[in-house]
XYZ file of C-alpha atoms in Angstrom:
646
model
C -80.638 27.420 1.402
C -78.363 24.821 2.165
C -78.334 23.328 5.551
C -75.296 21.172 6.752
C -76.067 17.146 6.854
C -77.055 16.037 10.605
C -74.385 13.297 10.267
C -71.376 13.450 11.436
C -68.314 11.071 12.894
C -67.814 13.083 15.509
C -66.752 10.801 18.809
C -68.152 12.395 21.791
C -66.941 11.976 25.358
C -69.372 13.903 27.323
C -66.830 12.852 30.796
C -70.194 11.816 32.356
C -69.450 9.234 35.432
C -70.535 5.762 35.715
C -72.859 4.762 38.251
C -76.038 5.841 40.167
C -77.235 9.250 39.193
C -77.533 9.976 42.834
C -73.552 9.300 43.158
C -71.875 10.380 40.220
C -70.798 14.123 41.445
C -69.857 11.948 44.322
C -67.859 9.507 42.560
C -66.297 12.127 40.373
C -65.050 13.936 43.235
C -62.694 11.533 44.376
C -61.600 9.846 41.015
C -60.110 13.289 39.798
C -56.536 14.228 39.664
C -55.526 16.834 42.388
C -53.017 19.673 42.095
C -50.588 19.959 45.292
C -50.949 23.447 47.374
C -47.496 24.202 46.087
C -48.163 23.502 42.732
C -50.975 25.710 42.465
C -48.969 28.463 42.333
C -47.282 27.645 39.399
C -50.128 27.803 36.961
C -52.006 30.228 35.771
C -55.611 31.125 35.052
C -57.852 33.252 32.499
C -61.557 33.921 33.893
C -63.053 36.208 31.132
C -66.410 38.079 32.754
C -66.542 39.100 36.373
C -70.984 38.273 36.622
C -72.122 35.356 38.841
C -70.064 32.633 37.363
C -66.902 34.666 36.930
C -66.536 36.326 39.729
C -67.184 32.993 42.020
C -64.984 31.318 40.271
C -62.009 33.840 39.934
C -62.651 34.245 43.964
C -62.629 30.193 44.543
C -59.431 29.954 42.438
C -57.354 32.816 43.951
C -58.487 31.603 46.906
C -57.497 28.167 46.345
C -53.245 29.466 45.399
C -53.713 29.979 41.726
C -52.633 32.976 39.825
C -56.068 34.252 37.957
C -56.455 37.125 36.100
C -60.137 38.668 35.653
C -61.537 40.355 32.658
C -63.968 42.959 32.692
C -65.454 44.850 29.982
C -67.202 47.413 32.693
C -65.476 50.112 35.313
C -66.505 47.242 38.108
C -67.858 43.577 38.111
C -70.917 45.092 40.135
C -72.268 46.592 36.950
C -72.526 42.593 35.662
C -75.718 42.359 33.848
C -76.485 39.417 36.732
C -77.773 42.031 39.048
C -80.569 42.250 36.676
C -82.098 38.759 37.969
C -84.405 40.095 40.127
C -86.936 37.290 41.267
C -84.570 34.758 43.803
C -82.514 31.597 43.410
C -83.492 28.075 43.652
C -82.236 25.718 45.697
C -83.792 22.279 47.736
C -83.388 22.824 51.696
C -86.770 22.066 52.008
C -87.751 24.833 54.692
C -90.772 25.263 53.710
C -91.846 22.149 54.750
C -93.833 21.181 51.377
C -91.957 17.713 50.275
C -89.168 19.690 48.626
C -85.753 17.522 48.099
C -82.584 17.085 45.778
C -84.752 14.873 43.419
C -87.827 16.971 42.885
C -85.544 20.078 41.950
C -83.876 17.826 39.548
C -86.850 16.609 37.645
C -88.509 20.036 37.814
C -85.360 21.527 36.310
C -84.956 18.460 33.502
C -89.152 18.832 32.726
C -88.926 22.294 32.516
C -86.432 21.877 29.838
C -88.341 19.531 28.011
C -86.233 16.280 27.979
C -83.380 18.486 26.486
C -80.583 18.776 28.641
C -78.295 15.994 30.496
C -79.425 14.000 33.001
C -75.780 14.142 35.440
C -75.213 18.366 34.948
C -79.002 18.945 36.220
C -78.757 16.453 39.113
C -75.144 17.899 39.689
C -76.725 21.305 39.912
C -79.580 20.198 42.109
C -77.570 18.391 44.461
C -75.237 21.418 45.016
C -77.540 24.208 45.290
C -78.118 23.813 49.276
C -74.376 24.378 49.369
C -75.135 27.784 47.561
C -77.608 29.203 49.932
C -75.061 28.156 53.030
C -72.109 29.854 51.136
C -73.834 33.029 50.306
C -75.335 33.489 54.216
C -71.976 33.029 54.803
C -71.150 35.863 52.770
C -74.311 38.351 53.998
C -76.330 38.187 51.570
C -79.030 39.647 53.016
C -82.007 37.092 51.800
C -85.702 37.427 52.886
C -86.348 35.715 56.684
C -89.554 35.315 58.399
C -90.592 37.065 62.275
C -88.746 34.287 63.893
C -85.006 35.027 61.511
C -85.390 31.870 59.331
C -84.740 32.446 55.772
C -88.227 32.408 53.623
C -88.905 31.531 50.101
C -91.412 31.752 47.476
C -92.573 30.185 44.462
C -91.838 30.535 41.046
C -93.084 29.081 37.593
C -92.778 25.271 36.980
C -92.788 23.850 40.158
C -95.819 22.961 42.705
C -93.830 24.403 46.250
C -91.618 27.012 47.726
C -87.987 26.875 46.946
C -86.794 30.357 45.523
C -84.500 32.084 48.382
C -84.426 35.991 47.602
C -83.782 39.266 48.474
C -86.576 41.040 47.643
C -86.548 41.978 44.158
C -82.713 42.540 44.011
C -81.847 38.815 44.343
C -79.081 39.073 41.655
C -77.442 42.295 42.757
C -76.771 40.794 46.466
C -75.717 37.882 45.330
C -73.536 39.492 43.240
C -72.155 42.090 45.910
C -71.220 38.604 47.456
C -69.123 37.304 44.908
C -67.845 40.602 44.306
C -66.477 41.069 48.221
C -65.196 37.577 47.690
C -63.499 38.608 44.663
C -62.258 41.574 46.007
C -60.445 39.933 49.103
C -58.398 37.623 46.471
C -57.654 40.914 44.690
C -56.378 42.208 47.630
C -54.440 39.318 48.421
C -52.798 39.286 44.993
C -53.837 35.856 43.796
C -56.249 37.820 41.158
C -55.276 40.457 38.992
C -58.579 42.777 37.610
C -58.279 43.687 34.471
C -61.223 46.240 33.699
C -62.730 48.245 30.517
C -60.661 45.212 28.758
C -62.452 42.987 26.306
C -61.605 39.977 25.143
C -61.561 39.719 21.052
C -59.545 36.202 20.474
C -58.769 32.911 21.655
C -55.317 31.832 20.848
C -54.876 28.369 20.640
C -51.036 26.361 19.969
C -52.225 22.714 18.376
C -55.912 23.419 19.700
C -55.316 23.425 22.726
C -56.224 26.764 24.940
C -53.212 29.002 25.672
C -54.808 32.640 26.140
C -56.193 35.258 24.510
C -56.261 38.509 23.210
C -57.769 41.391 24.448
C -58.195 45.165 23.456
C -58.376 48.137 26.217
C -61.569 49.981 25.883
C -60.297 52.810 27.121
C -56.509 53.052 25.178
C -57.908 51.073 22.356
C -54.244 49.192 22.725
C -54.202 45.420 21.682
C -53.069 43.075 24.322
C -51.468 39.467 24.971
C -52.358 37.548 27.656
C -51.054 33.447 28.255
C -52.490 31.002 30.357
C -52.568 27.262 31.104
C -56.512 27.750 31.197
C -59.339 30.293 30.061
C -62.599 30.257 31.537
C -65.439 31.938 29.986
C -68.133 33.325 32.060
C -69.247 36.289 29.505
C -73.037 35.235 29.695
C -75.798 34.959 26.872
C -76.505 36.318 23.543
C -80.043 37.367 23.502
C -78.938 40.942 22.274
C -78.544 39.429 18.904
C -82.324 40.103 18.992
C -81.490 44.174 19.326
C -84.476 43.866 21.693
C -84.224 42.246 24.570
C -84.073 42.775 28.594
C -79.704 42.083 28.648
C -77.728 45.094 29.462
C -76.640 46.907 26.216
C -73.109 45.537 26.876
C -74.306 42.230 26.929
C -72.573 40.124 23.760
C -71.328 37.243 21.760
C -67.785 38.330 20.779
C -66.373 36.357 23.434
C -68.314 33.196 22.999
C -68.180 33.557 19.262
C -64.558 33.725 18.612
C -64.057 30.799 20.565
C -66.301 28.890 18.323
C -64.656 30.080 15.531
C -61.443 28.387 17.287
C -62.931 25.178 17.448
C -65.347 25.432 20.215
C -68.888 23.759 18.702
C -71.778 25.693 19.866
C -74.556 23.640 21.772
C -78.089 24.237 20.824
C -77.561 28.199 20.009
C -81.375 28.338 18.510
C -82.457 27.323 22.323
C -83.852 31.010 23.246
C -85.982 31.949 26.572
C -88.802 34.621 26.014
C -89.856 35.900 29.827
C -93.336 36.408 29.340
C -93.159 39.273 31.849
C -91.258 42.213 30.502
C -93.012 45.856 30.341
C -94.132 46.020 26.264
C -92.062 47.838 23.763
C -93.431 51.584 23.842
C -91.827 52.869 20.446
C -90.132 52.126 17.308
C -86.516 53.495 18.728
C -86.332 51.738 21.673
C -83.260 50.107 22.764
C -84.171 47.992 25.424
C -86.491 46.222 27.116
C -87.418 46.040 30.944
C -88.221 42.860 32.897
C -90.497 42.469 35.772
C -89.441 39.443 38.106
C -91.184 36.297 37.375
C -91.905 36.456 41.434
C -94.242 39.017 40.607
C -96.738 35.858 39.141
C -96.721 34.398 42.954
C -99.045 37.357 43.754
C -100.222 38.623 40.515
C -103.145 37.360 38.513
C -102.870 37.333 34.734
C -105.659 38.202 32.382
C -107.055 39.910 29.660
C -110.829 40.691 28.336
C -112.715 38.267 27.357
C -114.082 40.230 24.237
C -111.922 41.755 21.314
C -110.637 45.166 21.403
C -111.975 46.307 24.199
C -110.492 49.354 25.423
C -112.189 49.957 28.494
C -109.786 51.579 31.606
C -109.229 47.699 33.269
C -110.709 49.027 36.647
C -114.302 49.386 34.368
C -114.433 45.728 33.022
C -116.251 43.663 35.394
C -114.731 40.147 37.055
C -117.502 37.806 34.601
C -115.698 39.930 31.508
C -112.125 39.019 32.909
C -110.108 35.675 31.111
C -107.613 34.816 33.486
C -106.612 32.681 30.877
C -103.793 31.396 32.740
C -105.640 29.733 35.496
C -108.647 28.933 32.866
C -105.754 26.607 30.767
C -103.687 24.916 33.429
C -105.406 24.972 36.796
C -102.862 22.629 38.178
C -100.214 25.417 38.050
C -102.162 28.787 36.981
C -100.266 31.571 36.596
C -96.931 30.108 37.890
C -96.553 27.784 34.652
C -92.744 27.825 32.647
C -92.062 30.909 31.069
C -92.327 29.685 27.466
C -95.776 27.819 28.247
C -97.182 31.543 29.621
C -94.964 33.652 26.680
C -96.724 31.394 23.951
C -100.313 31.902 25.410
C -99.308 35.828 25.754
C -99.392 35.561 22.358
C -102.351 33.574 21.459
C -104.917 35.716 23.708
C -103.269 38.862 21.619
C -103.528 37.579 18.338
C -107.028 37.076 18.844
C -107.680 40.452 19.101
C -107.683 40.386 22.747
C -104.238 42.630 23.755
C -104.692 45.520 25.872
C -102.792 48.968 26.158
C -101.992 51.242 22.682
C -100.595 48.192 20.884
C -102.891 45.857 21.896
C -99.527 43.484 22.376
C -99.589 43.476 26.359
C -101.766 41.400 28.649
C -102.740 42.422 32.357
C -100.775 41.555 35.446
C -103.264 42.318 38.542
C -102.311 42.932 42.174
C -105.854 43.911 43.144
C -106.864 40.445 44.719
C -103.617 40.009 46.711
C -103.467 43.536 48.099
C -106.834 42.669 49.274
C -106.169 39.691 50.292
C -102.576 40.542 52.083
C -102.600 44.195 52.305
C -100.688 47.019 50.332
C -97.979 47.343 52.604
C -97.182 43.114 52.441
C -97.105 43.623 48.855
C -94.724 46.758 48.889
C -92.663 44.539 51.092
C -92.365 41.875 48.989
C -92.057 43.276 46.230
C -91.537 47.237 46.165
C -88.748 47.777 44.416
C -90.074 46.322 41.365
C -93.475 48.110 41.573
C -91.212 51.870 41.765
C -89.452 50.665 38.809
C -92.279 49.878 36.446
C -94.446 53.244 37.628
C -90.915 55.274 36.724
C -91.094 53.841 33.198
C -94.701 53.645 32.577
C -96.028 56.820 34.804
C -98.592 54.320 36.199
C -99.245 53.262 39.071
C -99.177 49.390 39.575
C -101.138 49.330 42.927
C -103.988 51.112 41.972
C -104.103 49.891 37.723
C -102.608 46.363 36.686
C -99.073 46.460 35.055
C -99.180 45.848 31.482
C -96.901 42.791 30.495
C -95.813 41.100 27.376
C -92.907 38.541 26.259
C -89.817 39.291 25.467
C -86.253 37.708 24.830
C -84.702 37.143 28.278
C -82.010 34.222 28.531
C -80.523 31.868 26.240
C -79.811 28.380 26.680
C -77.629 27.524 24.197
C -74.377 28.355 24.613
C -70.338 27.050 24.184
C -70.866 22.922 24.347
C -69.319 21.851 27.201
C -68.743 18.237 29.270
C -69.235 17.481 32.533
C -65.933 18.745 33.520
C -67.596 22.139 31.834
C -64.743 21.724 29.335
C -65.056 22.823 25.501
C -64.180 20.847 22.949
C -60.734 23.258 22.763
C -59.075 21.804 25.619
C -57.820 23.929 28.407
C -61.277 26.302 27.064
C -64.332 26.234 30.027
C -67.306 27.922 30.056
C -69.381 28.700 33.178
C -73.054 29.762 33.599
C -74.959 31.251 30.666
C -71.641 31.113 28.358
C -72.564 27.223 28.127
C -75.344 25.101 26.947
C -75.215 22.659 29.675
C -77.971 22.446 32.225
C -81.380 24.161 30.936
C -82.546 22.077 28.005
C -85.005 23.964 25.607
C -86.184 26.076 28.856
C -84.875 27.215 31.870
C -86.985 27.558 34.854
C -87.511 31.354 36.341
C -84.554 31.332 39.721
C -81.826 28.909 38.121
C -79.647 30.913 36.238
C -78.346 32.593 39.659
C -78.025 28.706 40.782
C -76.734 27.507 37.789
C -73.675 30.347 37.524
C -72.766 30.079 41.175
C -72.683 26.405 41.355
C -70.290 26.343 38.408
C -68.159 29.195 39.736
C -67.846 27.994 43.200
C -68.602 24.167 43.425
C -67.659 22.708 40.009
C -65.214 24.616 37.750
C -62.435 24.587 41.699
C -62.381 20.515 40.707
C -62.728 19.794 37.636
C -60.217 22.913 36.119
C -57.525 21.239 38.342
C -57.982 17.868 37.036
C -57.471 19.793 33.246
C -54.261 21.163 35.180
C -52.579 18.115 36.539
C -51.907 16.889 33.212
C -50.144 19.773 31.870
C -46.887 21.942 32.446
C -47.307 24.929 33.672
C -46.637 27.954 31.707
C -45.379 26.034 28.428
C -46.636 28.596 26.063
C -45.672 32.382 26.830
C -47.296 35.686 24.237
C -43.579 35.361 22.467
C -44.999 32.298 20.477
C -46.265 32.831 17.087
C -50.056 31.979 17.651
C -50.365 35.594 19.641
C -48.276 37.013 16.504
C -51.071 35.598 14.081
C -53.715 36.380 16.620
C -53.112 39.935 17.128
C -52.358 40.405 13.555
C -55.524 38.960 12.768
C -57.574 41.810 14.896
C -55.667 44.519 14.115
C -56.840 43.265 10.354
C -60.622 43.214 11.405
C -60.706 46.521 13.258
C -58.552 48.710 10.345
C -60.903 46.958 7.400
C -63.864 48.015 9.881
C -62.948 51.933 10.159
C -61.777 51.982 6.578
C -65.306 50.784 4.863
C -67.078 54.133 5.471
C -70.029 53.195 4.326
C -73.475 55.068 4.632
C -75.372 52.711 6.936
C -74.737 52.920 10.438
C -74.088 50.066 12.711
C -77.264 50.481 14.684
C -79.146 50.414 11.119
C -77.543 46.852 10.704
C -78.249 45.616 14.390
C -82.178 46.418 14.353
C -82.464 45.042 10.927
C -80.949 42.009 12.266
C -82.836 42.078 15.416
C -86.535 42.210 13.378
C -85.456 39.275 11.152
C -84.765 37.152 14.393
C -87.866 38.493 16.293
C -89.593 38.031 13.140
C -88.392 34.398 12.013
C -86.813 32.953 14.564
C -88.208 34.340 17.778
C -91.664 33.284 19.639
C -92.703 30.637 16.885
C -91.050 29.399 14.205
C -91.505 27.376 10.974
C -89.820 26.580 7.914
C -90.675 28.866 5.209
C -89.858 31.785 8.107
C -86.050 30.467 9.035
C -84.729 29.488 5.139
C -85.862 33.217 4.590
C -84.490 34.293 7.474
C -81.151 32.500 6.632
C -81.187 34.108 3.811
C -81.354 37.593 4.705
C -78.944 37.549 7.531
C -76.368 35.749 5.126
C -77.245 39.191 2.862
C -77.236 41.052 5.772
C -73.539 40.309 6.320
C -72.525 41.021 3.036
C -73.859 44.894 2.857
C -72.941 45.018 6.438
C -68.836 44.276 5.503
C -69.335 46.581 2.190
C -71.643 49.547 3.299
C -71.170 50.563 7.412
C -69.865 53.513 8.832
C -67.747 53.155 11.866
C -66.633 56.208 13.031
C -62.920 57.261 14.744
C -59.626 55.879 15.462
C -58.801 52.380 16.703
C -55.674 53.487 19.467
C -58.585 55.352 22.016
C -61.488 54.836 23.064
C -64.207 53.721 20.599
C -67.552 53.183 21.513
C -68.748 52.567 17.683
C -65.831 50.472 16.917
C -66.707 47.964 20.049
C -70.221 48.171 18.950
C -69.261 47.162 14.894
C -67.275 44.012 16.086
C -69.968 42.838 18.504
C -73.067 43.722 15.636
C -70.693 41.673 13.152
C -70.813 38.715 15.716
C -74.422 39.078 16.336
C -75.235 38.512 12.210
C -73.054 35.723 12.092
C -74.561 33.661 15.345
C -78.251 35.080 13.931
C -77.588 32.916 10.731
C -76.400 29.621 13.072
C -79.430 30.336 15.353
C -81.717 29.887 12.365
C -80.055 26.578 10.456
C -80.134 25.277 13.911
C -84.256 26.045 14.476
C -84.676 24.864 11.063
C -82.565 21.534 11.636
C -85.137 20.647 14.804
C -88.672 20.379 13.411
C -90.048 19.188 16.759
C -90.880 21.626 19.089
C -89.877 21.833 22.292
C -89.303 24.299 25.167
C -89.384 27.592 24.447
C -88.478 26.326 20.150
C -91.553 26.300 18.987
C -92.016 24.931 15.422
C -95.734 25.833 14.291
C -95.088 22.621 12.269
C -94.768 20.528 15.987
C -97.812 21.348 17.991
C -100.024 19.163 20.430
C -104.170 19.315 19.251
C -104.129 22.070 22.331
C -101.701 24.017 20.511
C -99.179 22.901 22.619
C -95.108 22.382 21.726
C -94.548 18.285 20.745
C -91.878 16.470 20.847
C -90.148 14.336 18.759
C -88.168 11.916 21.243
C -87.659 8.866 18.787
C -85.683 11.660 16.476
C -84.466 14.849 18.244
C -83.505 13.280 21.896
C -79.863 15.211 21.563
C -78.335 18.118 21.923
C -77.142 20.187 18.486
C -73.952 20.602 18.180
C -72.167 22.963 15.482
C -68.686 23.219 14.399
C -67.354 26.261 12.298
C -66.338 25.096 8.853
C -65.730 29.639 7.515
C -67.727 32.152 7.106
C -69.053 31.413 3.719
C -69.262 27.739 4.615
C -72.222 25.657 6.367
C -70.953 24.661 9.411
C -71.088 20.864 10.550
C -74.102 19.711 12.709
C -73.428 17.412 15.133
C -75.810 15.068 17.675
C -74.713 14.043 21.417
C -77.538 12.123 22.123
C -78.753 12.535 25.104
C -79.911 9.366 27.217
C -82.798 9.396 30.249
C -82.004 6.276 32.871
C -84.228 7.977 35.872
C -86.769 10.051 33.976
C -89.252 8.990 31.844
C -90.059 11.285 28.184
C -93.823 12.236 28.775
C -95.400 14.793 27.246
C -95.112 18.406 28.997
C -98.517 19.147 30.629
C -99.098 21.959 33.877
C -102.771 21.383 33.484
């Protein structure tokens, strides 16, 4: 297949500051151009998604005088798919008293990664995640405190102490109840209008520059125009394209996706997280799949049998026929390694024969030694939720028999490339939190996506969006101009040659093929005889998929199928980047995993001398390879070692 060249003339400006790494935030702060109280008023904002990212941000920026107006595509921005982060948020307050600090949750985050994201964004995030903790308190977010009132944490994978604030195992969901109050005062206030059940199909851009989009009603199925001076997108990650995976069944690209198509390049989208405790897929028609919070690895003790196929009840095999294979490996950090480092050995213990439960794909997550140790009740304190959850789906119960666990696709860390201002390369075009590529590398560490969403919603995007703003005049394009003509146009087009196919596959057929040829070829490990085929039957995929599927009903009402078509048709088209970008890195790293790339240990290995950069791509048409571009990414206060939690 062909691949697009890796050279390119592309001239980045990344907008990273000069100076210390310790002071460039700092320094950035106060060199940026303001916008005057009075002016705020005058421009107006675009914040597509209403999760973590969006609805801190909509909330900072109504609060701050500008006219936003918020994008849903559920009844309510509580139903965001970040109340599914169960486990806690990072930050570095240091109250547990174990040598915690700015700097230590900066290299954790930038090793966890694997040398593969940007120095400045993780310190950035680092240094403003106390800030975080203090603003949602604030709020009443009701995290976890010890006898004495002071707030508690708990550990999570990749790092050696305690810095993961949480709520029991509903982290995300009060966290988000915070933003949402927040956003709901502005609401009420009129500085943000909610638009909900609307989703956002286009970007419309007037001389590449960012000017507003369009959206269609989910409920009236009527196409809309809406103009702004900026649009921030804060629609979250893409792991559906996977059809299996532990995101909300709402959870897509379309956003993201069109926005590349307008010129937006699209950072590192083969860059895929597989949580190596989700609750194994249980039959062939399955939609979804179930995480269990990484927290549950503070207390629970991974293992499987030490001999092949053994299907003794795991209450019969005896502790010297145990492999707790995780603390065997790396005794440094046991079962509380990264998530791709315990999702990869998942896999090895299973393809040796050595799975347990009807599949034999599933590995054993143990309580016994903790209740012991702490008691059954401590446990159901800290973590009782979760246990209800998993004995409603599995009918067993996780305090008497271990939980069966095995990976599954979870987060993505590619995403819209953005600079440090979290600016596209359309200007006037952000994206926040999961929508970008910025801050996670080739892994992110279990806790930081909550940290990573509201530190761009409330501490970055309130500075740096104004700076964009200064330098522009205020309501200068209105939906009158002919980019929303061609725009709209341009949907309408899309959604009448969608109903009119009628074709005999359904769209579901077309999403689950799609989904095994990523899982397949471009999921846990990947090489390159597996991606050019995979490449090659997405890129088929496509064509049957415009010639041969049924979407059923009208486009002016509501349309579940018809939503579902345009998203699937996104998903086929990011599958095929996702795969010429896997099979345009053949070092491994982070949770990409070449087989071709691998330590003696079986380990991932880098190749720093030649794939030190983030990927870049740049839509060139459909039918065309897109351009691969390299912003090479540069370590002053780290130095490239090899990965190792042993």
């Amino acid at each position: 297949m062909e691949v697009a060249s890796k050279k390119s003339t592309f001239k980045w400006d990344s907008k990273i500051p000069t100076g210390p790494l310790t002071e460039k935030w700092k320094t950035h702060k106060n060199n940026i151009k303001l916008v005057n109280p009075s002016n705020k008023r005058k421009y107006n904002i675009i914040v597509v998604g209403t999760g973590l990212a969006g609805a801190s941000a909509a909330a900072s920026l109504g609060e701050l005088g500008y006219n936003v107006k918020a994008f849903c595509i559920q009844d309510s921005a509580r139903r965001a798919h970040s109340i599914a982060a169960q486990g806690g948020i990072n930050a570095a307050k240091n109250y547990a008293n174990d040598g915690d600090s700015v700097w230590r949750l900066f290299y954790d985050t930038i090793k966890g990664g694997d040398y593969r994201s940007r120095e400045a964004n993780v310190y950035r995030l680092a240094e403003v995640s106390n800030s975080i903790i203090d603003q949602c308190v604030a709020q009443g977010v009701p995290f976890a405190r010890d006898y004495g009132g002071m707030l508690v944490n708990r550990s999570f994978g990749g790092a050696q102490l305690s810095r993961t604030f949480y709520a029991r195992g509903q982290t995300g969901q009060q966290l988000l109840l915070g933003a949402y109050s927040s956003l709901m005062k502005t609401i009420k206030s009129g500085k943000v209008k909610m638009f909900t059940r609307e989703e956002m199909l286009d970007l419309v851009t007037v001389d590449g520059v960012s000017k507003g989009i369009i959206s269609r009603n989910l409920v009236t199925g009527k196409i809309n125009r809406h103009a702004a001076d900026a649009v921030l997108l804060c629609t979250g990650g893409y792991g559906n394209v996977f059809y299996l995976s532990t995101n909300a069944k709402n959870s897509n690209v379309t956003a993201a996706w069109r926005c590349y198509r307008k010129g937006a390049l699209f950072g590192n989208p083969s860059f895929t997280q597989i949580h190596p405790t989700c609750i194994p897929v249980s039959g062939e028609y399955q939609s979804k799949l179930t995480l269990m919070s990484e927290s549950l690895r503070n207390d629970g003790r991974v293992w499987v049998p030490k001999a092949k196929n053994d299907k003794r009840h795991p209450n019969d095999i005896p502790e010297d026929e145990r492999d707790y294979y995780l603390e065997r490996i790396y005794p440094s950090f046991g079962n509380l390694v990264p998530r791709d480092v315990a999702s990869r050995n998942a896999k090895n213990v299973c393809d040796e024969g050595r799975g347990v439960g009807p599949s034999g794909l599933a590995v054993y997550l143990d309580f016994r030694d903790a209740i012991k140790r702490d008691s059954e009740q401590a446990i159901r304190e800290r973590y009782g939720n979760l246990f209800e959850m998993y004995e409603k789906i599995t009918d067993e119960n996780p305090y008497k028999v271990p939980m069966r666990i095995y990976p599954a696709v979870h987060y993505t860390m590619g995403g819209l490339w953005v600079d440090y201002n979290l600016m596209t390369t359309v200007p006037g075009l952000f994206a926040l939190g999961e929508a970008n590529f910025s801050d996670h590398g080739a892994n992110r560490l279990g806790a930081s996506a909550l940290m990573q969403g509201l530190a761009d919603g409330y501490f970055v995007i309130p500075y740096t969006v104004g700076d964009y703003l200064s330098g522009i005049t205020p309501g200068d394009v209105n939906t009158d101009h002919e980019a929303f003509d061609q725009a709209e146009k341009a949907i309408v087009g899309e959604i009448e040659k969608l109903l009119n196919i009628k074709g005999e596959k359904t769209i579901l057929d077309f999403h689950r093929q799609l989904g095994k040829i990523m899982w397949d070829k471009v999921g846990m490990s990947r090489d390159e005889k597996g991606l050019n085929e995979a490449i090659a039957e997405i890129s088929a995929l496509r064509k049957e998929f415009w010639e041969n599927v049924f979407v059923p009903g009208e486009p002016a009402t509501y349309n579940k199928y018809l939503e579902y078509a345009m998203r699937v048709a996104d998903f086929i088209e990011l599958g095929e980047l996702m795969a010429r970008d896997a099979l345009a890195r053949p070092e491994s790293c982070g949770g990409h995993f070449r087989e071709e790339s691998k330590t003696p240990e079986g380990e991932a290995k880098r190749d720093d001398e030649n794939y030190a950069y983030v990927s870049a791509w740049e839509f060139k048409g459909v039918d065309t390879p897109p351009v691969h571009h390299e912003e090479p990414l540069v370590f002053e206060n780290v130095k490239l070692t090899q990965r190792s939690y042993k």
